[in-house]
Short mmCIF file of C-alpha atoms in Angstrom, two decimals:
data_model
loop_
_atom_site.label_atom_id
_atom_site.label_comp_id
_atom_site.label_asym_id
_atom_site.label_seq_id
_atom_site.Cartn_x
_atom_site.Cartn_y
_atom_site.Cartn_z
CA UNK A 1 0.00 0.00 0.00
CA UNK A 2 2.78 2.54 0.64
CA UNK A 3 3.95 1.80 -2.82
CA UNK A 4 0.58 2.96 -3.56
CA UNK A 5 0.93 5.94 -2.33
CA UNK A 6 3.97 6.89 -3.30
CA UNK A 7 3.24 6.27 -7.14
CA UNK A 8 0.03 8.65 -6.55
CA UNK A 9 1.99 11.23 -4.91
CA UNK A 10 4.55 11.15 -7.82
CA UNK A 11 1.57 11.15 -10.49
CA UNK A 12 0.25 14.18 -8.10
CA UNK A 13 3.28 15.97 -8.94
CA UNK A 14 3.91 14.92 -12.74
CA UNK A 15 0.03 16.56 -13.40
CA UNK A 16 1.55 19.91 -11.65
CA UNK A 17 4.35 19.93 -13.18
CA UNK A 18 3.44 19.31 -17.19
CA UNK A 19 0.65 21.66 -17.08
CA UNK A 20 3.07 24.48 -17.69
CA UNK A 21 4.66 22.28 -19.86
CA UNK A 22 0.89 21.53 -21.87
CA UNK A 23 0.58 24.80 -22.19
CA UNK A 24 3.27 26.30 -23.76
CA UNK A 25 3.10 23.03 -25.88
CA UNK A 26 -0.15 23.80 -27.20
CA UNK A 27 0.92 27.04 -27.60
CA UNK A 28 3.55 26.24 -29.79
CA UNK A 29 1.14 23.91 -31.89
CA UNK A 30 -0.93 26.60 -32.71
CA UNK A 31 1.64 28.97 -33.99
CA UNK A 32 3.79 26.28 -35.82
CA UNK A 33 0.47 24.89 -37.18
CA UNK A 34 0.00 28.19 -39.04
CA UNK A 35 3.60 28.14 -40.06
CA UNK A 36 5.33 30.28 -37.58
CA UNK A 37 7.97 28.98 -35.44
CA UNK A 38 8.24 30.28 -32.28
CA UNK A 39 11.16 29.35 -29.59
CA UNK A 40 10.27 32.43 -27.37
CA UNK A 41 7.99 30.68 -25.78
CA UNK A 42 10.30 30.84 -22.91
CA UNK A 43 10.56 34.55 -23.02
CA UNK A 44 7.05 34.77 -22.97
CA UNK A 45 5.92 32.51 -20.18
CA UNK A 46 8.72 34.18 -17.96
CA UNK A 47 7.37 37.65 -18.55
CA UNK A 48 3.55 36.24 -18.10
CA UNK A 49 5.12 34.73 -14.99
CA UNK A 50 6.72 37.89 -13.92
CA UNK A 51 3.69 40.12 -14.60
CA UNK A 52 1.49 37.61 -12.86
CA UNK A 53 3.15 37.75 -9.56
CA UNK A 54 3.77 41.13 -9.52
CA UNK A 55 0.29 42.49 -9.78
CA UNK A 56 -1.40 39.67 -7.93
CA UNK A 57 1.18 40.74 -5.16
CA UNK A 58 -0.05 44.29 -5.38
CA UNK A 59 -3.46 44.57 -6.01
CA UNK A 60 -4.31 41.14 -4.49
CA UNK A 61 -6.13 39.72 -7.12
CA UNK A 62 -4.76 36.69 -8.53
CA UNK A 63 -7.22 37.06 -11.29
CA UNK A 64 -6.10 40.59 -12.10
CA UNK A 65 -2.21 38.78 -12.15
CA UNK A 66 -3.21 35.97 -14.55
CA UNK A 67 -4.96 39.00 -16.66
CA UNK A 68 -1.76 41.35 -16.69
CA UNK A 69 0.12 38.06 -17.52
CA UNK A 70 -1.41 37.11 -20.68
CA UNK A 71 -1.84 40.79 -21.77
CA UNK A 72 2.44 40.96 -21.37
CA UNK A 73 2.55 37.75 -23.20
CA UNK A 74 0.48 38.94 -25.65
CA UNK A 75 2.83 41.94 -26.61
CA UNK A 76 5.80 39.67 -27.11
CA UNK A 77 3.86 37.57 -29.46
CA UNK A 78 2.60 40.71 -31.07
CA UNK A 79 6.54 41.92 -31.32
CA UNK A 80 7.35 38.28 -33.10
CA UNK A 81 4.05 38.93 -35.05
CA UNK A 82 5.75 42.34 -36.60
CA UNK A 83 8.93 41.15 -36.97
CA UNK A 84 8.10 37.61 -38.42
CA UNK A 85 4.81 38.23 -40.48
CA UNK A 86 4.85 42.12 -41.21
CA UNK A 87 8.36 42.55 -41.60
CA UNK A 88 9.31 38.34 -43.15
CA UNK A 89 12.22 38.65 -40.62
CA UNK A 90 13.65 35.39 -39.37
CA UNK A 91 11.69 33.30 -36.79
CA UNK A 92 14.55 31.92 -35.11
CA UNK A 93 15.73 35.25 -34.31
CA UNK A 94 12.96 36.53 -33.70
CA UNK A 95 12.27 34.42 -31.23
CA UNK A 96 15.79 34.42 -29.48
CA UNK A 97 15.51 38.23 -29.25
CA UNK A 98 12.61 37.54 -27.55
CA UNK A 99 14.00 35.21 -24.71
CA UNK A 100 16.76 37.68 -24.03
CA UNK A 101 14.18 40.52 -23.64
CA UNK A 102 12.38 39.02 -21.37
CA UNK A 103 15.34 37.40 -19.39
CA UNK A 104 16.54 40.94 -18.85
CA UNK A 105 13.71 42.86 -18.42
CA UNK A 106 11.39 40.71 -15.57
CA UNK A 107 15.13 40.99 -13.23
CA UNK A 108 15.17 44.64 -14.39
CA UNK A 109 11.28 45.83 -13.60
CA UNK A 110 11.19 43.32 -10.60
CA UNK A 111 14.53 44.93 -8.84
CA UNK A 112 13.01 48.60 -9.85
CA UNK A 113 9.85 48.14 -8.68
CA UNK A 114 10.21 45.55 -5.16
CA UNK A 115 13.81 45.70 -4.34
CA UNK A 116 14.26 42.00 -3.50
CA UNK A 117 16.88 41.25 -5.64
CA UNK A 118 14.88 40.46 -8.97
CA UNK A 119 12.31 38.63 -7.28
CA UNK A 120 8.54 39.33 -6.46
CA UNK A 121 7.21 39.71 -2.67
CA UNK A 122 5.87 35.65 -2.04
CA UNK A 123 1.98 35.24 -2.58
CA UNK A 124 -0.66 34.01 -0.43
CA UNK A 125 -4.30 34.14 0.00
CA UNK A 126 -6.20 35.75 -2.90
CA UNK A 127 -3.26 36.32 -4.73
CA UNK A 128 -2.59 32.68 -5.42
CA UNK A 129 -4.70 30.47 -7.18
CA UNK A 130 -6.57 27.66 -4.46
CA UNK A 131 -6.32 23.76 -4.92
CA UNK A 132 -10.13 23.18 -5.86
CA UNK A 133 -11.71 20.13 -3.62
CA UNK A 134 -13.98 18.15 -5.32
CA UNK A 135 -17.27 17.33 -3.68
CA UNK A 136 -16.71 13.63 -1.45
CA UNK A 137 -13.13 13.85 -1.72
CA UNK A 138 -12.12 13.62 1.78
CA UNK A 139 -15.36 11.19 2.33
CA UNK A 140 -13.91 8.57 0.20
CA UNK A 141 -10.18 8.96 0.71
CA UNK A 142 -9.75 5.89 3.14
CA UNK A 143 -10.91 3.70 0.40
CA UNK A 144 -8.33 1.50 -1.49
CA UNK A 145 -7.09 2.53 -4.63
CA UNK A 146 -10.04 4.22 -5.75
CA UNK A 147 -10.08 6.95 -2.55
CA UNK A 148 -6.57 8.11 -3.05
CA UNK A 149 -6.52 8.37 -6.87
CA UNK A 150 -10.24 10.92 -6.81
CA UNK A 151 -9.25 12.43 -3.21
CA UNK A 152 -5.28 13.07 -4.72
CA UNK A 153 -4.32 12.52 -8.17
CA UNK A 154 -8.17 13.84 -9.62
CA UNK A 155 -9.02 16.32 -6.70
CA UNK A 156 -6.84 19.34 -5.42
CA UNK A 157 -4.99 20.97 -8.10
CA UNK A 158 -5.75 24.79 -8.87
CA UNK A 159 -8.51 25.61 -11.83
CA UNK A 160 -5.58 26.58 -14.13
CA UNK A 161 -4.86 22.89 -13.82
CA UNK A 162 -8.09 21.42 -15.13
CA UNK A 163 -8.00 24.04 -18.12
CA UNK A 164 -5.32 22.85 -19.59
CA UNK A 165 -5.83 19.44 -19.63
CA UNK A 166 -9.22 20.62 -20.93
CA UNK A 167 -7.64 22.49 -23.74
CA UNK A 168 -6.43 19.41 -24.88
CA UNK A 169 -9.30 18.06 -26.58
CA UNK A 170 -10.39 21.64 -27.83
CA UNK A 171 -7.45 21.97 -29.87
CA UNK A 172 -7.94 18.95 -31.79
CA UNK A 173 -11.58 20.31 -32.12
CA UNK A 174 -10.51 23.48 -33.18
CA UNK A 175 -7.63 22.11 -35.70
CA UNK A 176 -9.79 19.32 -37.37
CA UNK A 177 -13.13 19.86 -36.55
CA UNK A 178 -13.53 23.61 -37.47
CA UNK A 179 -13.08 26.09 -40.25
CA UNK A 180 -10.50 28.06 -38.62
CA UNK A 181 -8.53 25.10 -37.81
CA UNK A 182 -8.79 23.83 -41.32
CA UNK A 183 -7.51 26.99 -42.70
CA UNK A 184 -5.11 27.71 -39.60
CA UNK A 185 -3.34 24.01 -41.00
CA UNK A 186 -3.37 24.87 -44.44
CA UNK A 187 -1.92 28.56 -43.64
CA UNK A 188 1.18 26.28 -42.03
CA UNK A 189 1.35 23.84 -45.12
CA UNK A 190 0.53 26.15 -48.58
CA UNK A 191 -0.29 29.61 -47.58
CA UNK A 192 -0.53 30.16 -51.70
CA UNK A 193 -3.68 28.35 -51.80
CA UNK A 194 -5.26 29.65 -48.71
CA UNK A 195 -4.30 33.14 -50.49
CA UNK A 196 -5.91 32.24 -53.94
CA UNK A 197 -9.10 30.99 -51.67
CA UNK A 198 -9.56 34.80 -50.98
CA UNK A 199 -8.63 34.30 -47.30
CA UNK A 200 -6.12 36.83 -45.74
CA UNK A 201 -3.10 34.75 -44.57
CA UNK A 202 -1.53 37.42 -42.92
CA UNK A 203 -5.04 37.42 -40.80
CA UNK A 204 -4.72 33.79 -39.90
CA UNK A 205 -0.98 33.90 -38.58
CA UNK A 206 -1.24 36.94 -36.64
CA UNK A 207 -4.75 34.93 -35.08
CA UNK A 208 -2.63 31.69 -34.20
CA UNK A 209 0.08 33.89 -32.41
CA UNK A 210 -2.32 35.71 -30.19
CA UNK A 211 -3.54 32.33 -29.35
CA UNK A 212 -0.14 31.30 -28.27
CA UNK A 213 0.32 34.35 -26.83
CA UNK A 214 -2.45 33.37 -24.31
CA UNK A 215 -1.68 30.23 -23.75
CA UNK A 216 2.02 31.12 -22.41
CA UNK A 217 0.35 33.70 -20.43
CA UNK A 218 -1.34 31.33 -18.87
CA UNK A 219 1.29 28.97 -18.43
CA UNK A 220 3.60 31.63 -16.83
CA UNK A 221 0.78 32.60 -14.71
CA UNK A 222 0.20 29.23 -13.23
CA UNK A 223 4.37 28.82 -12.62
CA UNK A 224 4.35 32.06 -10.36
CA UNK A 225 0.95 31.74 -8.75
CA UNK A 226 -0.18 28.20 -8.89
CA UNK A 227 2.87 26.02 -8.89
CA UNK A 228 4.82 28.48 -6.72
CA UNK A 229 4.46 31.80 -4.59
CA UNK A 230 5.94 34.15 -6.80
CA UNK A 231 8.26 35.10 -9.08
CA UNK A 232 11.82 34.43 -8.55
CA UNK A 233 14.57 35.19 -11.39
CA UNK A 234 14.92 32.37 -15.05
CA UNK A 235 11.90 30.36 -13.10
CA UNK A 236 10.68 29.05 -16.17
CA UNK A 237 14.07 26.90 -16.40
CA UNK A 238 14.35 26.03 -19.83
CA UNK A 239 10.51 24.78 -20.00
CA UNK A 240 9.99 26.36 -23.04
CA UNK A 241 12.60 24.43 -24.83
CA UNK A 242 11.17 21.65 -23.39
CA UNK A 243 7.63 22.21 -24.34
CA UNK A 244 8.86 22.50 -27.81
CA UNK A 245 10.70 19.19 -27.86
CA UNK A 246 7.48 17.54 -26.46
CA UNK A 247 5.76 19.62 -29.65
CA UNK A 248 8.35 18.07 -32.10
CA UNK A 249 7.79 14.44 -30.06
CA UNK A 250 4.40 14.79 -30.97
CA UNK A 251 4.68 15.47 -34.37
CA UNK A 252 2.64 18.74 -33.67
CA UNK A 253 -0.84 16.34 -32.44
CA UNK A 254 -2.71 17.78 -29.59
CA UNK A 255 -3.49 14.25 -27.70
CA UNK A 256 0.04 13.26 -28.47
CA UNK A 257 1.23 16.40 -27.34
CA UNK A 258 0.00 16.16 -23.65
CA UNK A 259 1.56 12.59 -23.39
CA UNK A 260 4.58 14.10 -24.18
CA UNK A 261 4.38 16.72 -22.02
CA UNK A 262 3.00 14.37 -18.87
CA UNK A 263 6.26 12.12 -19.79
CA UNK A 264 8.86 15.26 -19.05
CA UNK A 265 6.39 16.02 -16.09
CA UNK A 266 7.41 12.88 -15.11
CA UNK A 267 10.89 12.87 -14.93
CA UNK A 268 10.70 16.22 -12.97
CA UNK A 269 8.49 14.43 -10.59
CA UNK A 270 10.40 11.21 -9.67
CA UNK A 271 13.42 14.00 -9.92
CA UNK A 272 11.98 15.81 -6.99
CA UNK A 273 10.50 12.72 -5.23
CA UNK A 274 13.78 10.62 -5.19
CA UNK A 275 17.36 11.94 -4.24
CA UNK A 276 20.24 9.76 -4.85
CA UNK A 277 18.78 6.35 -6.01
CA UNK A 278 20.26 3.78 -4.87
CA UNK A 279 20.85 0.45 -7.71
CA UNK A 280 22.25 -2.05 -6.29
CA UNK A 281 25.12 -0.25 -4.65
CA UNK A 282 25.43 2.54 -7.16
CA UNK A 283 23.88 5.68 -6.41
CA UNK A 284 22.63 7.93 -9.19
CA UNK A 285 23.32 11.77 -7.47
CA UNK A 286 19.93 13.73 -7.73
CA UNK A 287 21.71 16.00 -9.96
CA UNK A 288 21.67 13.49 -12.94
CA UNK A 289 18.18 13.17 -11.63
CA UNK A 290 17.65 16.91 -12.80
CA UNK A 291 19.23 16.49 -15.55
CA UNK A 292 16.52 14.37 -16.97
CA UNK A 293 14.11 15.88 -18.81
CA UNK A 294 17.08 17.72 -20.68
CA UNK A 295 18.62 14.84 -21.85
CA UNK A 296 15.55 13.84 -23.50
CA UNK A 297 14.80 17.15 -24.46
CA UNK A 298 18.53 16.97 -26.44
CA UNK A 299 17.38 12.86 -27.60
CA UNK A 300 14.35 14.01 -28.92
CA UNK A 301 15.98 16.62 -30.73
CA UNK A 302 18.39 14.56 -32.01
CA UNK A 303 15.97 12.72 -33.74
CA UNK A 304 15.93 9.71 -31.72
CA UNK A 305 12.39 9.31 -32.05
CA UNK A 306 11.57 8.84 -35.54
CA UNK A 307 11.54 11.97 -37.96
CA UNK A 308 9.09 14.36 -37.13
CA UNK A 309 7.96 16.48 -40.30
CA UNK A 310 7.17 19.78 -39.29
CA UNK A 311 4.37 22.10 -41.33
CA UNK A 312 5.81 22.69 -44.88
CA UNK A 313 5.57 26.46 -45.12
CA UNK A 314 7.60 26.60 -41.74
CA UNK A 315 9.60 29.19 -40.79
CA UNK A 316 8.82 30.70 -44.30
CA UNK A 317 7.33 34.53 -44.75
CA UNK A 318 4.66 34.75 -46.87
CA UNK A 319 5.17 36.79 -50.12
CA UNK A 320 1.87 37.52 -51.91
CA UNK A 321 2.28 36.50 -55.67
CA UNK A 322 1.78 39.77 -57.82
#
């Protein structure tokens, strides 16, 4: 039994800790879907996670924070928007130049404005986001197996939590079920023939980066006031990067996409349950432990897991035919 319940305490923890990761991922899905790549995810969930924390710590509101959040996400998605749609400068770039802003600018505004050496002042009550109970949970909790997994694993995380898992299934509704989503995927594979169809392509990309634009607002929000208590300085800790390799893992599929991203939750979570495993006499130190889900996130890249194709018209800017 206490294997039990150490398994459900480690699932507890992988659901917390790849909903950032789902996020972003979906995120990424929608912008690469339409055929812009975007590696600033990073930047962008760190200055939705900055933002966040900062006004939920001074207004109180952790609505208002997860509202300033996506609206700061929003404008570095617009920025890539300019420079990547309007201006058919180079993604990549684009998107580096993004990570770098927002690197120096969250330490920057967050020593100016609190004084606490780049961090925010630590959250609580209404300006963090509650675990939500659900109804019978502690009622049925002494019952085997199935008490633990509603009472723990299905009941307590924060609403942000249940959104994204929920977002999962509207995405593939959206992408394949929809107009937009048709014409979002065929903006990503021959924006040409979307053109000749008389719909604006421009129109459609700038659409699937405000959507990602939300989404890593969100996902930044939940890091500073869901996850943790705050901001503190580089918290998103490369989970951008890794949201994208779950993306490319996934071969840019929604349902896919949140395996992928519970997998790297995962490894975080046994990371952070287990220090120093001992096998049979050797013991792995807990900082090979950590460095986990980046050695996948390198393996993947590598290729190591079959050739993922991304959207043809990639990374491409869109010149309208005279």
């Amino acid at each position: 039994m206490d294997t039990f319940v150490t398994l459900i305490q480690v699932l507890d923890s992988t659901v917390r800790l790849a909903t950032p990761l789902l996020l972003a991922c979906l995120a990424g899905l929608y912008s690469e879907r339409a055929g812009i790549f975007d590696i600033g995810l990073e930047g962008k969930m760190l200055i939705a996670a900055f933002f966040s924390a900062a006004v939920a710590a001074v207004t109180g509101s952790v609505w208002l924070g997860l509202l300033a959040g996506i609206a700061a996400s929003l404008v570095l998605s617009a920025l890539h928007g300019v420079a990547s749609i309007t201006f058919r400068g180079n993604q990549l770039i684009s998107g580096v130049a993004i990570n770098f802003l927002a690197s120096g600018l969250t330490v920057l505004i967050a020593q100016s404005w609190f004084k606490q050496g780049g961090r925010t002042p630590s959250l609580f009550g209404g300006g963090r986001f509650e675990p939500i109970t659900f109804p019978f949970a502690d009622a049925v909790s002494d019952i085997p197996f199935l008490g633990p997994i509603y009472s723990e694993l299905l009941s307590g995380h924060s609403i942000l939590v249940y959104v994204s898992f929920l977002l999962v299934p509207t995405t593939w509704w959206v992408l394949y079920r929809t107009r937009f989503g048709l014409r979002l995927r065929a903006v990503g594979e021959n924006p040409a023939a979307v053109d000749t169809a008389g719909v604006s392509v421009v129109g459609l990309r700038f659409a699937a980066v405000a959507i990602c634009g939300v989404l890593c607002g969100i996902a930044g929000a939940y890091l500073a006031t869901a996850l943790q208590a705050g901001f503190v300085k580089e918290m998103t800790a490369g989970r951008g990067f890794i949201a994208l390799a779950a993306l490319i893992f996934a071969k840019w599929r929604p349902w896919h996409a949140m395996w992928a991203c519970l997998l790297f939750g995962l490894l975080q979570a046994v990371a952070l349950r287990f220090q120093n495993i001992d096998l049979g006499g050797v013991v792995i130190p807990v900082q090979v432990m950590d460095a986990l889900p980046y050695i996948l996130t390198v393996v993947i890249l590598a290729g190591f897991v079959g050739k993922a194709v991304p959207p043809k018209a990639g990374g491409e800017p869109y010149v309208k035919e005279r």
